[in-house]
Amino acid sequence: MLFRKSIIFSLTLLMILGSMFLVFGSVSAQDKPYEGTKINVLVWRDAHTKAVKERVSEFEEMTGIDVVIDDLPTQSLTQKMAMNVTTETGKYDLVAVDEPYVPQFAEYFLDYKDWPAPKVMDGKIQLSEIPEGAVTAAAWNNSIKGLPINANAYIMIYRKDLVENKENQKAFKDEYGYELQAPDTLEQLNDMAEFFYNPDEMMYGYAPFTVKSEGATVEAMWLFKSFGVDILDQNLNVVLDVDKAVAALDYYKKILEFGPPSKLSMGHPETIQNVNAGNVFATLQWPAIIAGHENPKESRVAGKLGYPLNPEGPGGRAAITGVWSLTMPKVSENKQAAAEFAYWWGSYESGKELVEAGMSPIRKDLLTDPMLQKDHPWYKSVLANLDKAAVHRPRFPEYMKVSDKVQLYFAKVINNEMEPRKAMTEMKSEIENIIEEYKND
Amino acid sequence: MLNKDVSKWKLNKKAIFYISVLILLLIELFPIILVFLTSFKSQIDIFNANPFSAFMPTLDNYKEVLIDRTFLNNLKHSMIIALVTTTISVVFGVMASYSFARFNFKGDQKIGLAILASRMIPPITLSVPLFLLMRKVALLDTYFGLILAHVSFIMPYVIWMTLPFFQGIPKAYEEAALIDGCSRFGAFYKIFVPLVAPGLVVSATFSFLFSWNDFLYALILAGSELKTAPIVVSGFIGQFGPKWGSMTAAGSLILIPIFIFALILQKYIISGLAVGGID
Amino acid sequence: MIKKLKNTIEGSLIKWGFLEKKDDIIPYAFLAPALIILGGILFFPLVYSFVLSFFNWNMTQSGGAEFVFLDNFIKLFGNGAFWHSVRLQVLFVAISVFLELLIGLGVAMLLNHNFAGEHVVRALLLLPVFILPVVSGLTFRFMYDPQYGAINWLIGLFGFNPVPFLSKSTFAFVAIIIQDVWRMWPFMFMILYASLSSLPESPYEAAAISGATKWQVFRHVTLPMLKPSIVIAVILRIVNALKAFSEIYVMTNGGPGDATSIMSIFIYKNAFDFYEMGYSAAASYVLVAIALAFSIYLVKTQFEF
C-alpha cells in the first residue's frame, strides 16, 4: 500500500516537473528574402558569442533566416566540429575554428574567396579591414580558409593603480634603482612581480597559466618566443634551440616564485578569480576575458588595469594569437544564407552594437574607434600587439600531438620533476618523432 | 551509586554515537552543502575561502540560469530522454529478463552472459563506434539517437538487476493462470508483472538516474538542439570564466529530482544497489 | 491474426531446424526486442571498434583507413605513456576501492543497530552516490583551490599551510582518489549495511557463550558471513571505477603533466584530441579486456541460468 502510494506520488511529481517545460512559443517572420531558411552555426562559448546570441534576432528579422547558434566550451567545440565537418551530412553551415586547428581541418572548408556574395548585406567583408596578424591566422596552403572574427591575442595586463601609487614608486626606485612604470621587459616584469609579492596580504606578482590544457601550451610558446625559441619552422623541421629554451624556463621558474598558491594548476577559472579579487599584479590574458575584469559587478579591479605592449625578452616581444575564424564547411547546404550571417557578424554597423553587448571586435575601424577605446582601454593594446608581436602556434595538421608534449614537459619542469635541459632534449626528440611519423604517413 | 554511573555511561555512549554520526554526515555532505550555499552567493562573495562567512544571499544565480530558458530547455531534454530511455529499457529489459528466468532454451547461457557482461564495458570504448554509426544513419543530434545510446547501457543494467529477483518468484502463480487458459504473454502481463512491481520501480528509478546523469554520450552524440543538463553545467566553468554561481545553481537544480528519489524510494534504491551496483 | 503469424513463423523455424517443437519460440519472442536493440547499438559497435583497431585511421584526414593488422597494438605496447596510464588506472582502482571498502565497512559496523533517524541518515548518505560526476569533479576542483577553496580553508583552521592539491603529481593523484572515495564509499556502506542487518543471530549467540572479544567476533563471525557481499560489492565497484572519466576530465584533464592520465583519459585524448580512431580503439580494447575479465567472473558467481 505504502509502496503504491509512493509510486503515485513520484509519478505525479514527474508529471508536474515535465509539464513545467512544455510551454513554448515560436516567432514567425514574414516576407523576408530567406523566409524559411534555417542555418546551424557552431561557435565557442564566451562573452563574444554571448553578445552575438543576444543580438542575433536583429539579423533574423532583417533576413528571415532562422539562426540556430550552438555554443560549446572550446574543447568540446573542437570535437563536435571534427565529428561533423568530416561527414557528408553537414549539419553545420558555419563553424568557428580556433587558429591552431585550421590546418587540421582546412581541406573541409571553403576558401573565403569562394564564399558567395551577399544579397541582403552590403558586401563581403574585405580582409583588409582586419589586422594582418589576425588574417594570417586563418591561412593554410596559401589561401584564407575562413573569415577571422575575433582578434584574440594573449596580452599583458597589470595593475596600473599600483604602479601609479606614489609610495610604491618611491619604494621601488629605492630598491631597484629605476622608475616604476608599466613592465616593458621580462626583467622588469620579474622585478615588479617580486616587489608586489606579499603573500601575507594575499598579493601575488604574476599569475601563470599552467593547468593541463591548450592554454598552457600558449603560455609556454609565449615564453619560448620571448626568448627567441621556435619549435617548428615552415618546412616542419624541428628547430627548437635547447639552450635558449632552458634559459626561458629558468626565467619562468624564477617568476613563478611570486605566483599565487595555485600557481602550478592555474587555468582560466583560477586566473580570473585571482585577477578579479585583486590578488595579482600582472598576468597574460585573452581580450574576451578582459571585458569581465573591467566589469565592476564581477571584479574588484575594474578600471584599475593597464594594457602595455607585451614585455620584451631576449628574443623580442611575443603575443600568441588565438584568432577564431568563421569557416564554411564544403558540405553546407545553405552557403548563401550562412555567408549573409557571417557578413552581418563581421560588419561595422552590427559590430558597433555587438561590442556594446560584450563582443571583442576584430575590425580595425572598431578597434581604433576613439569612443569605443574609451570604454575598452585594451583595444589599443590588442591592435599594437597584433601589429608588432603577433606569433602563431606551429601550423601543422597534427599540431595537437605537439601541443600535448609541450604541456607535458612544461609541467614537468615547473613542477621540479625534471631538469629543464633534460626535459627540453626529450621534448625535442618526441616532437621529432611525431613529425617523422606524420611525414611517413 | 553504581547504577547511576552505568546509566550515565550509557547516556554518554549514546551521545558519542550521535555526535560521531553527525560529524560523519557533516563531512560527507560538506561538498553538497557547499554547492547549495555557493548557489546563493554573488560572484564576489564566492572569492571568500571560508564558505560560512557572512554573505548577502541572492537569487541572481538562479535568475541567470533560468531567465533565458536555455537551461529549462536543457532540463526538458534531459527529462524526455530519461523518461523514454527508462520506459524502453524497463519494458524490453523485463521481458528479456523474464525469458531468462522462466525458460531453458538454446543459447540462453551465452546470450545472457554476453548481455550481462556488456554492462561492464566502459562507455568510452563505445562512444567512437556509436558516433560513427549514428553519423551514418543520421541519428546524431536526435532524441532517438541519444535515447538509443542510453538504452545500450541501461537495458543490460535492468536485466542484470531484475534477473535474480525474478528467479525468486515462484512459478506456481503463472502456471495456474496458464492452466486457466491464459496466454503466455497474458500470464506475464497480468500475473507476473504485478508480482514484481517493487523490482520494476527500483530498476526504473536507476534507469532514470543513469540517463539523467550521463555525460559522455551526451557530449559526443547530442548538439545544440538537445543538449542535456549535465553538459550545460560543465560549460559554466570554461573559458567563459568561472561561473561558480551559475554552475552551483544549475547543479542544485539537477540534484532536486535525485533528492526526491533518494528520500521517497530509499528502501528500494538500497536493495537495487546491492544487486546491480551503479553505472 | 497474431496467432496465425506465430504459427507461420514457428512452422518455418521448425522446418529449417532452428526449433524442435511448437512453443519453443516463446522465450525468443520475449527476448527479441531487447536483442534487436542491443544487437544494433551495443554488439555491432563493439565489433565495429574491434575491426577498427586493426586500421590506421586519422579521422581528420580524408585519406581514409588503412589496414595495418596488429600495428596499433604493437605501437601501443611500445608506448610509455600507455603503460603509464595502465599503471595509474590500476593504482586508482585498487586504492580507491580499498579505502571505500574500509570506510564503508567501518561505518556499516558503527550504524549496525536501530537508532532514531536511521532512515534520514541513510537517505542523506545516498546523495553523493547519485550526484552528477561532473558536478562532483568541478566542486572538488573548486574546494581544492589553495586560495579560495574550502578544503584549504579547513586545513588552515588547524594551522597548516595550504596544500596545492592539483599542482603536484602525487597530490593530484591523491586528490582524484579522495573525490572518488567521497562519492563512492556510501555505495559500499549501503550494500554491507543491508547484508549486515540480514545476518542470522545464532552464530553471534554461540560466540557470546564462548566468551569471544568484540574483535574476535568481527574477525571470525561477521567477516566470513559478509564475505560474499564484500566480493560482489568490490567487483561492482572495480568495474565502475574502470569507467571513471568525466569527473577526472573536469578536475585535472589528466594533469599536471600526465599525473592523472588514467586509461579513459588516454583513450579520450587519442580519439578526440588526435582523432587517431584505430589507435584509440586498440587502447580501449585493452580496457574492455580488463573490465570483461572481472565482469565475467562476477556474472558467473552471481547468476545462474
CSV table of N, CA and C in Angstrom, one decimal, chain A residues 64 97 240:
chain,number,residue,atom,x,y,z
A,64,GLY,N,15.0,37.1,-42.3
A,64,GLY,CA,14.1,35.9,-42.3
A,64,GLY,C,14.8,34.6,-42.1
A,97,VAL,N,36.4,28.2,-35.9
A,97,VAL,CA,37.5,27.3,-35.6
A,97,VAL,C,38.6,28.1,-35.0
A,240,LEU,N,63.9,23.6,-32.4
A,240,LEU,CA,63.9,24.0,-31.0
A,240,LEU,C,65.4,24.1,-30.5
